[in-house]
Every structure is written in structure tokens, then in C-alpha cells.
mmCIF file of C-alpha atoms and ligand atoms in Angstrom:
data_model
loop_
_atom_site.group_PDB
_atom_site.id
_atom_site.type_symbol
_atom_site.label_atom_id
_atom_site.label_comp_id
_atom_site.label_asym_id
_atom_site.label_seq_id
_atom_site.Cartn_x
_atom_site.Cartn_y
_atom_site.Cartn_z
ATOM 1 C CA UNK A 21 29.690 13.292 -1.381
ATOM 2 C CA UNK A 22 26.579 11.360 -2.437
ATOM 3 C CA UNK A 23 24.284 13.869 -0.521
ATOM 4 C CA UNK A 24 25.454 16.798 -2.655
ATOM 5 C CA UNK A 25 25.604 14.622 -6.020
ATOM 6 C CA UNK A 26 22.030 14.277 -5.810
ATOM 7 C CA UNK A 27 21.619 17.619 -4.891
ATOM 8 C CA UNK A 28 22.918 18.648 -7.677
ATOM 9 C CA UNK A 29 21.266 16.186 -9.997
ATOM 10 C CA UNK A 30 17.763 16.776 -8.969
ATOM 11 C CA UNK A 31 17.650 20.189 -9.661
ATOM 12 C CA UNK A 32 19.475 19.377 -13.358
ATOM 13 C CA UNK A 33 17.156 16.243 -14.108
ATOM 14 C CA UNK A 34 13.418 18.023 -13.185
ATOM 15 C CA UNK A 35 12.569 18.022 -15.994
ATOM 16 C CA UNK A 36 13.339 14.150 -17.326
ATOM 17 C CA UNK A 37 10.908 12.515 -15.416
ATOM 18 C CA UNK A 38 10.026 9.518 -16.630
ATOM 19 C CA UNK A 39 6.318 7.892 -16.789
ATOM 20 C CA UNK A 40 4.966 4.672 -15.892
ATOM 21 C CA UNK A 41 6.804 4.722 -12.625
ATOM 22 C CA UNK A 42 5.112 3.181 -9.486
ATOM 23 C CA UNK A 43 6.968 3.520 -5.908
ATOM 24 C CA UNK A 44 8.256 0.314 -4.791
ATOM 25 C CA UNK A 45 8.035 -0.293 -1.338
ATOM 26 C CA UNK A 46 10.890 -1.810 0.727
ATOM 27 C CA UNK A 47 11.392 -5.068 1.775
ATOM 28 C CA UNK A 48 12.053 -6.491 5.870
ATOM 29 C CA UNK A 49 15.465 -5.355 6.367
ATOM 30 C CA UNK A 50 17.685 -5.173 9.313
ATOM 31 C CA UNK A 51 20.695 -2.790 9.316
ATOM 32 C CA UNK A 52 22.578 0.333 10.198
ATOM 33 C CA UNK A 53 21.387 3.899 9.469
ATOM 34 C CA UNK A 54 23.507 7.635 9.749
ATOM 35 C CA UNK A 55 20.811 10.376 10.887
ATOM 36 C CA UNK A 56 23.046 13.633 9.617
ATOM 37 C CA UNK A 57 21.795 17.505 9.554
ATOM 38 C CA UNK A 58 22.880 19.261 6.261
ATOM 39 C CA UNK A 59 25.271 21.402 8.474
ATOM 40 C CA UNK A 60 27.291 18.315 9.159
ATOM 41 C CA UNK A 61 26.958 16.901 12.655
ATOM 42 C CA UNK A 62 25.518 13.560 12.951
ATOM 43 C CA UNK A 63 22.741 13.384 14.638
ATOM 44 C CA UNK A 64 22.927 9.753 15.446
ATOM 45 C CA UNK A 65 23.851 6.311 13.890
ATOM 46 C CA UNK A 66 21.827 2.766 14.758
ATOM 47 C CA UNK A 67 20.446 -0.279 13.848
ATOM 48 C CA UNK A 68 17.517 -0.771 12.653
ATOM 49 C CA UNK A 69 14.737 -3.648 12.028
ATOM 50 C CA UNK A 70 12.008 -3.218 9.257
ATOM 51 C CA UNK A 71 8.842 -5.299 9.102
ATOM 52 C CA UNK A 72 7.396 -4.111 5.581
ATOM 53 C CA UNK A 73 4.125 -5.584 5.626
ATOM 54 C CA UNK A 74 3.538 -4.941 9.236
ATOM 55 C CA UNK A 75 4.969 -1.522 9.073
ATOM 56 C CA UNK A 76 6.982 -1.511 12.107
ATOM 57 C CA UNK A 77 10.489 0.107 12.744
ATOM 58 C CA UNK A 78 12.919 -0.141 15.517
ATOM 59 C CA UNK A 79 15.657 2.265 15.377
ATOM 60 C CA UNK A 80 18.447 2.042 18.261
ATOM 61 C CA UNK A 81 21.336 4.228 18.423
ATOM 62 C CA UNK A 82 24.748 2.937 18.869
ATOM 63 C CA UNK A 83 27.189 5.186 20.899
ATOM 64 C CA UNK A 84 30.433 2.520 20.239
ATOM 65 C CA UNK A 85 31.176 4.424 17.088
ATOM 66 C CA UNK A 86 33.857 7.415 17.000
ATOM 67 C CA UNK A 87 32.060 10.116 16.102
ATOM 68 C CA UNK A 88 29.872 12.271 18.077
ATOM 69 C CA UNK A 89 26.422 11.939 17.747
ATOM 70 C CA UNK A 90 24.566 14.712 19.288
ATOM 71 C CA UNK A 91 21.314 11.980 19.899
ATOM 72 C CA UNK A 92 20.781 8.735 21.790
ATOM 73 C CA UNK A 93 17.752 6.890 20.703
ATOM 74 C CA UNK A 94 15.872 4.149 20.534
ATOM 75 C CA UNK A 95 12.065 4.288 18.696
ATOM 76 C CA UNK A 96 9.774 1.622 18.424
ATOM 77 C CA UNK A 97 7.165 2.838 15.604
ATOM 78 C CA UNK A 98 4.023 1.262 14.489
ATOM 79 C CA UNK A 99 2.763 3.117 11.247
ATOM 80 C CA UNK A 100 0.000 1.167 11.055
ATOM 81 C CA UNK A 101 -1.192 1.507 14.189
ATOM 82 C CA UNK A 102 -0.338 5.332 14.274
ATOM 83 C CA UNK A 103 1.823 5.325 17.329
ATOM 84 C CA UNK A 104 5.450 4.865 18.971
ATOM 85 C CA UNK A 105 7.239 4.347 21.924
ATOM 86 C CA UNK A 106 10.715 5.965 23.474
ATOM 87 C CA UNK A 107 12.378 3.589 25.258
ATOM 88 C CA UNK A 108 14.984 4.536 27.741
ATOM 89 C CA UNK A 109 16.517 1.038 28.886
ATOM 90 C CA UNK A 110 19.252 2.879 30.914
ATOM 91 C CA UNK A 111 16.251 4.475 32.883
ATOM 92 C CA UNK A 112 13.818 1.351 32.694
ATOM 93 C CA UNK A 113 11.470 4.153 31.018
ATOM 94 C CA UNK A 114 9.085 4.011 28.028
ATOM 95 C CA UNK A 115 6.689 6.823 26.497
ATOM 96 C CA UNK A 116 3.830 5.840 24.264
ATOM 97 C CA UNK A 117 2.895 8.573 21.850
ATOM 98 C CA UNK A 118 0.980 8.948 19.002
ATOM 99 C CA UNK A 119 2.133 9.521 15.141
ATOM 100 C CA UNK A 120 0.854 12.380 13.434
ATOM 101 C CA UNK A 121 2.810 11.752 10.122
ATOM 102 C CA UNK A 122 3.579 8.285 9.037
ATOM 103 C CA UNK A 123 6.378 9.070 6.788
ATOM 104 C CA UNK A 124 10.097 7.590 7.353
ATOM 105 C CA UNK A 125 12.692 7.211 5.057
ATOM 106 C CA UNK A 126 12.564 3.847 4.915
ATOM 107 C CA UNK A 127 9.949 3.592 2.487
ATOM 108 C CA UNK A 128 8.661 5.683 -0.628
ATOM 109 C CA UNK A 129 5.073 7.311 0.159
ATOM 110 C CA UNK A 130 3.054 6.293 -2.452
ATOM 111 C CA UNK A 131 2.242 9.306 -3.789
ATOM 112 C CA UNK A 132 5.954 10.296 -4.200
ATOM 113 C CA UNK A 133 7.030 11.452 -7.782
ATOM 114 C CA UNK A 134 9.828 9.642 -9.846
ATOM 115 C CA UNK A 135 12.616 11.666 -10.461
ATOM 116 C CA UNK A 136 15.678 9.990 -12.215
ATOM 117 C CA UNK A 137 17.415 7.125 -12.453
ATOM 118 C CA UNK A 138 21.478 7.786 -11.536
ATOM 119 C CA UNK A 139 24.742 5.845 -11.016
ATOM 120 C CA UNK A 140 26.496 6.554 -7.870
ATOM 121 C CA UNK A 141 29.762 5.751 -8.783
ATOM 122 C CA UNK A 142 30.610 4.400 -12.074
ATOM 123 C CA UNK A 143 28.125 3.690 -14.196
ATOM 124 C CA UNK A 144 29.957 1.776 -16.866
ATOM 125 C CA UNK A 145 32.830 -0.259 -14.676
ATOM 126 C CA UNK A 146 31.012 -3.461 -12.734
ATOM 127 C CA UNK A 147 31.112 -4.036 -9.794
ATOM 128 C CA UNK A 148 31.924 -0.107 -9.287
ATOM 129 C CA UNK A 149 28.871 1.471 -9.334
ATOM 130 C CA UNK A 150 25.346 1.394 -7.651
ATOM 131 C CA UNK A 151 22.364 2.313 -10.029
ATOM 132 C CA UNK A 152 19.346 3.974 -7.806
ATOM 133 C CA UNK A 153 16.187 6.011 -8.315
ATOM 134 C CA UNK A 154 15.380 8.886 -7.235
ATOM 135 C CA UNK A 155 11.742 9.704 -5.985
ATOM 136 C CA UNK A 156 10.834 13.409 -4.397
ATOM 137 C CA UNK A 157 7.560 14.779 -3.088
ATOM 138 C CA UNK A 158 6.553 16.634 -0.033
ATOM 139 C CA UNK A 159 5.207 16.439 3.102
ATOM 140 C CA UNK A 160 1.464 15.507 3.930
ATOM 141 C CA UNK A 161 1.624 19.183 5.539
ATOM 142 C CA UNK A 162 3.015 21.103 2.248
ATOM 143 C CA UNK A 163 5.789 22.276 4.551
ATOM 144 C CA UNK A 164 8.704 19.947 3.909
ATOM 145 C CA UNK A 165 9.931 18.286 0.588
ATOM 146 C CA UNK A 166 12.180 14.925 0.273
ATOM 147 C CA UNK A 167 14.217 13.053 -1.866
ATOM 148 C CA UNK A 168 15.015 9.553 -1.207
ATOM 149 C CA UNK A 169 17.523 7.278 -3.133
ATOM 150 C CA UNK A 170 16.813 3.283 -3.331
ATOM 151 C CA UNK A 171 18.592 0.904 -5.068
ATOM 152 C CA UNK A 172 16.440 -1.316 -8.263
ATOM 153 C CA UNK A 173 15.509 -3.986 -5.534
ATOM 154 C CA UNK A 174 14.353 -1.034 -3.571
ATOM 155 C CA UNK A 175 16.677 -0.823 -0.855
ATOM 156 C CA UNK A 176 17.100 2.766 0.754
ATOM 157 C CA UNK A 177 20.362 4.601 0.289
ATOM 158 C CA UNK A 178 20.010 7.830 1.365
ATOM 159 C CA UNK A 179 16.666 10.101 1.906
ATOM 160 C CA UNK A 180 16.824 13.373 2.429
ATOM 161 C CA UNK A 181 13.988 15.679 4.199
ATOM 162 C CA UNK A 182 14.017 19.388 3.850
ATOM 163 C CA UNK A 183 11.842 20.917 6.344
ATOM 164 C CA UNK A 184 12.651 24.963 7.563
ATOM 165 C CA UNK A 185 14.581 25.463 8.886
ATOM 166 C CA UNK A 186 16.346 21.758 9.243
ATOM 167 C CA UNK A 187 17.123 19.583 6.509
ATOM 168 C CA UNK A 188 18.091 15.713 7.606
ATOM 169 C CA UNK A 189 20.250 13.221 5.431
ATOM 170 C CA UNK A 190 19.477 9.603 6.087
ATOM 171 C CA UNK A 191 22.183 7.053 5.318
ATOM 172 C CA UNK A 192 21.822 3.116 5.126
ATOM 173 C CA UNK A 193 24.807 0.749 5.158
ATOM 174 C CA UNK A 194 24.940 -3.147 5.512
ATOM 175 C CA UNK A 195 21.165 -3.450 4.560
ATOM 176 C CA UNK A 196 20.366 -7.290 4.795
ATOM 177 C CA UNK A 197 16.969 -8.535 3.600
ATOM 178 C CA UNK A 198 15.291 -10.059 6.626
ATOM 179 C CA UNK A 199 14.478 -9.298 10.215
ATOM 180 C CA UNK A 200 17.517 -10.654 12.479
ATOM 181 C CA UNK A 201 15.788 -10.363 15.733
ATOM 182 C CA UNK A 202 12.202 -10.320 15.523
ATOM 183 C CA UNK A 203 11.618 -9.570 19.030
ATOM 184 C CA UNK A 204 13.473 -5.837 18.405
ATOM 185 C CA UNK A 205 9.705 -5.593 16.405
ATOM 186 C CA UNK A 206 7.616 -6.263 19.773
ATOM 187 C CA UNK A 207 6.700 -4.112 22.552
ATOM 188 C CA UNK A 208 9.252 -4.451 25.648
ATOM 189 C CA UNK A 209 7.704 -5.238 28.919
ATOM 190 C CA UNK A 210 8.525 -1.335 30.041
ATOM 191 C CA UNK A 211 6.298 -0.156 27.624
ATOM 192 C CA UNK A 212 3.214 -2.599 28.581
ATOM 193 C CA UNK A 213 -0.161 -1.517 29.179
ATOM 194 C CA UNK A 214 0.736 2.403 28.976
ATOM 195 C CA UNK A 215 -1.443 4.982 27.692
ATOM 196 C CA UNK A 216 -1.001 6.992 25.090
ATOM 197 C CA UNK A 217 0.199 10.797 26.199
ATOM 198 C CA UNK A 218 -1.660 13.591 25.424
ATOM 199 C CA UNK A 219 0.427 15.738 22.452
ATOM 200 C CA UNK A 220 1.209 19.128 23.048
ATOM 201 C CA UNK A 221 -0.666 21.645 20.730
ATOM 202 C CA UNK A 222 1.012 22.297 17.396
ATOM 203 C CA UNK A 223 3.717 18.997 18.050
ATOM 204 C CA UNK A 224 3.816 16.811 15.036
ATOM 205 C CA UNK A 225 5.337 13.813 16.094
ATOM 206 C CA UNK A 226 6.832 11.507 13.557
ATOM 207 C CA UNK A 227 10.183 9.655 13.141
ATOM 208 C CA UNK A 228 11.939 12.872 11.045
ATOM 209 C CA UNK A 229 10.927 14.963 14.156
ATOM 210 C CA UNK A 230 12.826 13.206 16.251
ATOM 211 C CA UNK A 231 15.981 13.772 14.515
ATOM 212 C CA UNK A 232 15.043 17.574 15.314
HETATM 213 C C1 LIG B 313 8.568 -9.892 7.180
HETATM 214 O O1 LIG B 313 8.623 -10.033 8.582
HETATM 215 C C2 LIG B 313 7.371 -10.336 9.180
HETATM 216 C C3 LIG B 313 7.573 -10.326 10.689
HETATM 217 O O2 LIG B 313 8.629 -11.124 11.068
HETATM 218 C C4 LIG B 313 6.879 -11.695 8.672
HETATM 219 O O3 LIG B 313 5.604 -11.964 9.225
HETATM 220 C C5 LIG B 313 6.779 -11.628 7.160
HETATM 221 O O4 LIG B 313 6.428 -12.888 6.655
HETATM 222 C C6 LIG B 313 8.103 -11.188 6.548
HETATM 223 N N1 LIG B 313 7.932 -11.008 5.133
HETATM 224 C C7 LIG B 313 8.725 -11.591 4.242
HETATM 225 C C8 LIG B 313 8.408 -11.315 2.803
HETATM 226 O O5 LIG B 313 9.648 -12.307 4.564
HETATM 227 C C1 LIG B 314 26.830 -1.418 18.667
HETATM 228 O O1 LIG B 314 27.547 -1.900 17.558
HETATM 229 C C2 LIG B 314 28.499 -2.903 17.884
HETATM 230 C C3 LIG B 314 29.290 -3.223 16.623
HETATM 231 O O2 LIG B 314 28.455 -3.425 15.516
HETATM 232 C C4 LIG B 314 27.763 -4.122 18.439
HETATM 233 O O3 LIG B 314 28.680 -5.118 18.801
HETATM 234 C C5 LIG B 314 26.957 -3.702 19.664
HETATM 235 O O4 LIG B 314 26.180 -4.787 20.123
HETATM 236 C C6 LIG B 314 26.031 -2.553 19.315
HETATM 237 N N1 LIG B 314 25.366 -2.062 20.515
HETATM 238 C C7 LIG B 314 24.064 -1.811 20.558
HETATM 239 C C8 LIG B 314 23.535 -1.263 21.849
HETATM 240 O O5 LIG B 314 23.306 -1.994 19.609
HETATM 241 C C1 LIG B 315 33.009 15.915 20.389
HETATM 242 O O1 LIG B 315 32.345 16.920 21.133
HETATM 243 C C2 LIG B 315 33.154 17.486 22.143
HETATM 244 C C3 LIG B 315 32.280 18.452 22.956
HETATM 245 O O2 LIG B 315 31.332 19.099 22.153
HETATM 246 C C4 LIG B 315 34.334 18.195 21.462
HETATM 247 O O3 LIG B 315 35.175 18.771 22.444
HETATM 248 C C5 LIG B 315 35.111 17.180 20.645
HETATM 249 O O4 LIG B 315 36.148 17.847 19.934
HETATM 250 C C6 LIG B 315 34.207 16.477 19.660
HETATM 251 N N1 LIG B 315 34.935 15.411 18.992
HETATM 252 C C7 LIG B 315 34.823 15.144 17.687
HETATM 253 C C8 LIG B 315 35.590 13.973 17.187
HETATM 254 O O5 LIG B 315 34.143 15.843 16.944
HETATM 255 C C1 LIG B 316 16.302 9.280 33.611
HETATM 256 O O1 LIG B 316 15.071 9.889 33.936
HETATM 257 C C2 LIG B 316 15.201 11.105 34.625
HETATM 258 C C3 LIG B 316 13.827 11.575 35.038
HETATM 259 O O2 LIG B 316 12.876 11.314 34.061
HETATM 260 C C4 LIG B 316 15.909 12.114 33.736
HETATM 261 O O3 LIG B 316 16.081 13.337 34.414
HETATM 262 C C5 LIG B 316 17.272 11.570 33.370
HETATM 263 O O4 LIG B 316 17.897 12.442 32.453
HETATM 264 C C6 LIG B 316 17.127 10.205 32.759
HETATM 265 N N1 LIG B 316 18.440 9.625 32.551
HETATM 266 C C7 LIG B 316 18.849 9.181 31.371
HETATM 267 C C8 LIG B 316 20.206 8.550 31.342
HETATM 268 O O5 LIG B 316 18.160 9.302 30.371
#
């Protein structure tokens, strides 16, 4: 599996970082992403939207796939702005909240480290292999460490986020290069005019936390 590949390769490669490397930063994307804990069970699978300049994400899970995911969710995050809403359309409910950490693995932090450049796959027959970078660092907090994966045009592959005692594997498929549905990227009428609710002591709300 890719997830222990580059497992594996991270802790072999440490010490061939390379120099001169700058974190790219994703382009608008719309597509479909596996939320996994490192004991196995998914956690949930979506769509999502991604405005890169505007630095919005909409994440919805999809429950028509086989498999049981364990969460049903659907986040509407402004990292600019430093907040997010939970939308419950079954219920006709939305929560406004605000973001302590800005971090999603959608997008390099710019402060992340360059790691390694790897082939998933094979690296010498076309068409058969998929040529990514690999970029670690940690948490704003210290506490947690990632790796993500993106691809030379820097489109995300897999991130992982190791935070005790979880550790969550992100997965992107069918990543197209544009927003499909830009209105995915606004706030629904549910959500209008709320207030922002108070955060519980010692909560750190960000999008990893709500994989949790
Ligand atoms: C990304 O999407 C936003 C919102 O739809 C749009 O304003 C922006 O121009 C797009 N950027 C690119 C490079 O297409
Ligand atoms: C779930 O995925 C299926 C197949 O891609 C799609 O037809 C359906 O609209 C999706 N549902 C939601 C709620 O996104
Ligand atoms: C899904 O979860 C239910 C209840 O936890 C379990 O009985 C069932 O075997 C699970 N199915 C799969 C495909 O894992
Ligand atoms: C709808 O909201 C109620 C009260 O907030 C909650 O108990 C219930 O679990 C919610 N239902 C769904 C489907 O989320």
C-alpha cells in the first residue's frame, strides 16, 4: 500500500533532502477524498471543492459507497477568514465555529520541509508510474508531524497527519483542476447571519480534528 511505501521511505530518505525546494501550493480542484485512521477503518470518503487563492474548502461525505465509514460530514472552511461551518442538511442545521489551526491536507504549509522525490509505481515504464514529492513538518503546536505526497503539478495524493494518539491518511482520487460547482464554495442560507460559538477550553478545531 502507498501509505506504508512512504512510510517506509521517509524514514530511509531523511537524510537526502534536497535544497532549493519551495512548497508549491495547490491549484482549484474539485474531487473525491478517503479520510482513513492508520488502524484501518475509513473514517469517511467525499467530494470536495478547492478555491486556492480564496482558501476555501468544502468537503461532503458520500454514504453511496460500500464501505463503512464511521463519519458523515459536510465542512465548509474558510482559512482565510479563520472559521467553518457544519452543515447538517438532513437536519436543516448549521454551526459556525472558529479555526484554530489552518492546516489541511490539501495544501503544503509553507514552512513544510522537502523530503524526497519517489515513484509510486514504476518509475521507468510510462504511463505506469506517478512521480510525487514528499514534504513533512509538524504541527503549528509541536504536537503532531505530517507527510503529504503531491504530484509535480502539485496535486495532493495522500497526506498523512500523526498526532497521539491518532494518525489520519488522506487519499485523493479523480482530482480535476477547476471548481465544478462554485456555489459548494458559498455559505448556504442555513448558515446565514449566525454567530460564531464560543470554543470549549483546550478544543482545537481544525479540519484534521474533525476526522477525530
Ligand atoms: C479559482 O476559483 C476562484 C473561485 O471560483 C476564481 O475566482 C479563481 O479565478 C480561480 N483561479 C484560477 C486560477 O482559475
Ligand atoms: C455520491 O456519489 C455519487 C456517485 O459519484 C453521486 O452520484 C452522488 O450525487 C453523490 N452524492 C452526494 C450527496 O454527493
Ligand atoms: C459495517 O459495520 C457493521 C456494524 O458495525 C458490521 O456489522 C458490518 O460487518 C460492517 N461491514 C463492513 C463491510 O465492514
Ligand atoms: C438532528 O438534530 C438533533 C438535535 O440537535 C440531533 O439529536 C439529531 O441527531 C440530528 N439528526 C441527524 C440526522 O443528524
Amino acid at each position: 500500500m502507498l501509505a506504508v511505501t512512504l512510510l517506509v521511505f521517509m524514514c530511509l530518505t531523511a537524510s537526502t533532502r534536497a535544497e532549493h525546494h519551495q512548497p508549491c501550493h495547490s491549484p482549484n480542484m474539485t474531487g473525491f477524498m478517503t479520510v482513513m485512521s492508520l488502524k484501518g477503518d475509513v473514517r469517511t470518503f467525499g467530494a470536495f471543492t478547492y478555491d486556492s487563492l480564496g482558501k476555501k474548502l468544502r468537503f461532503k461525505s458520500n454514504d453511496s459507497l460500500p464501505v463503512n465509514a464511521s463519519l458523515a460530514v459536510d465542512l465548509l472552511m474558510f482559512f482565510e477568514e479563520g472559521i467553518f461551518y457544519e452543515i447538517d442538511s438532513k437536519n436543516q442545521s448549521c454551526e459556525k465555529k472558529a479555526l484554530q489551526c489552518t492546516m489541511h491536507p490539501l495544501d503544503i504549509p509553507d514552512d513544510a520541509a522537502f523530503l524526497s522525490t519517489l515513484y509510486s509505481g514504476s518509475r521507468a515504464i510510462e504511463g505506469e508510474g506517478l512521480k510525487v514529492n514528499i514534504w513533512t513538518g509538524s504541527t503549528p503546536d509541536k504536537k503532531g508531524h505530517y507527510s503529504m505526497a503531491v504530484t509535480m503539478g502539485c496535486l495532493p495524493v495522500t497526506a498523512f497527519m500523526f498526532y497521539e494518539p491518532t494518525a489520519l491518511i488522506f487519499t485523493t482520487m479523480n482530482v480535476e483542476t477547476e471548481i465544478q460547482d462554485p456555489e459548494l464554495l458559498m455559505v448556504p442560507s442555513i448558515c446565514q447571519g449566525l454567530q460564531v460559538e464560543e470554543t470549549p477550553e483546550g478544543t482545537v478545531h481544525s479540519f484534521f480534528n474533525e476526522f477525530v
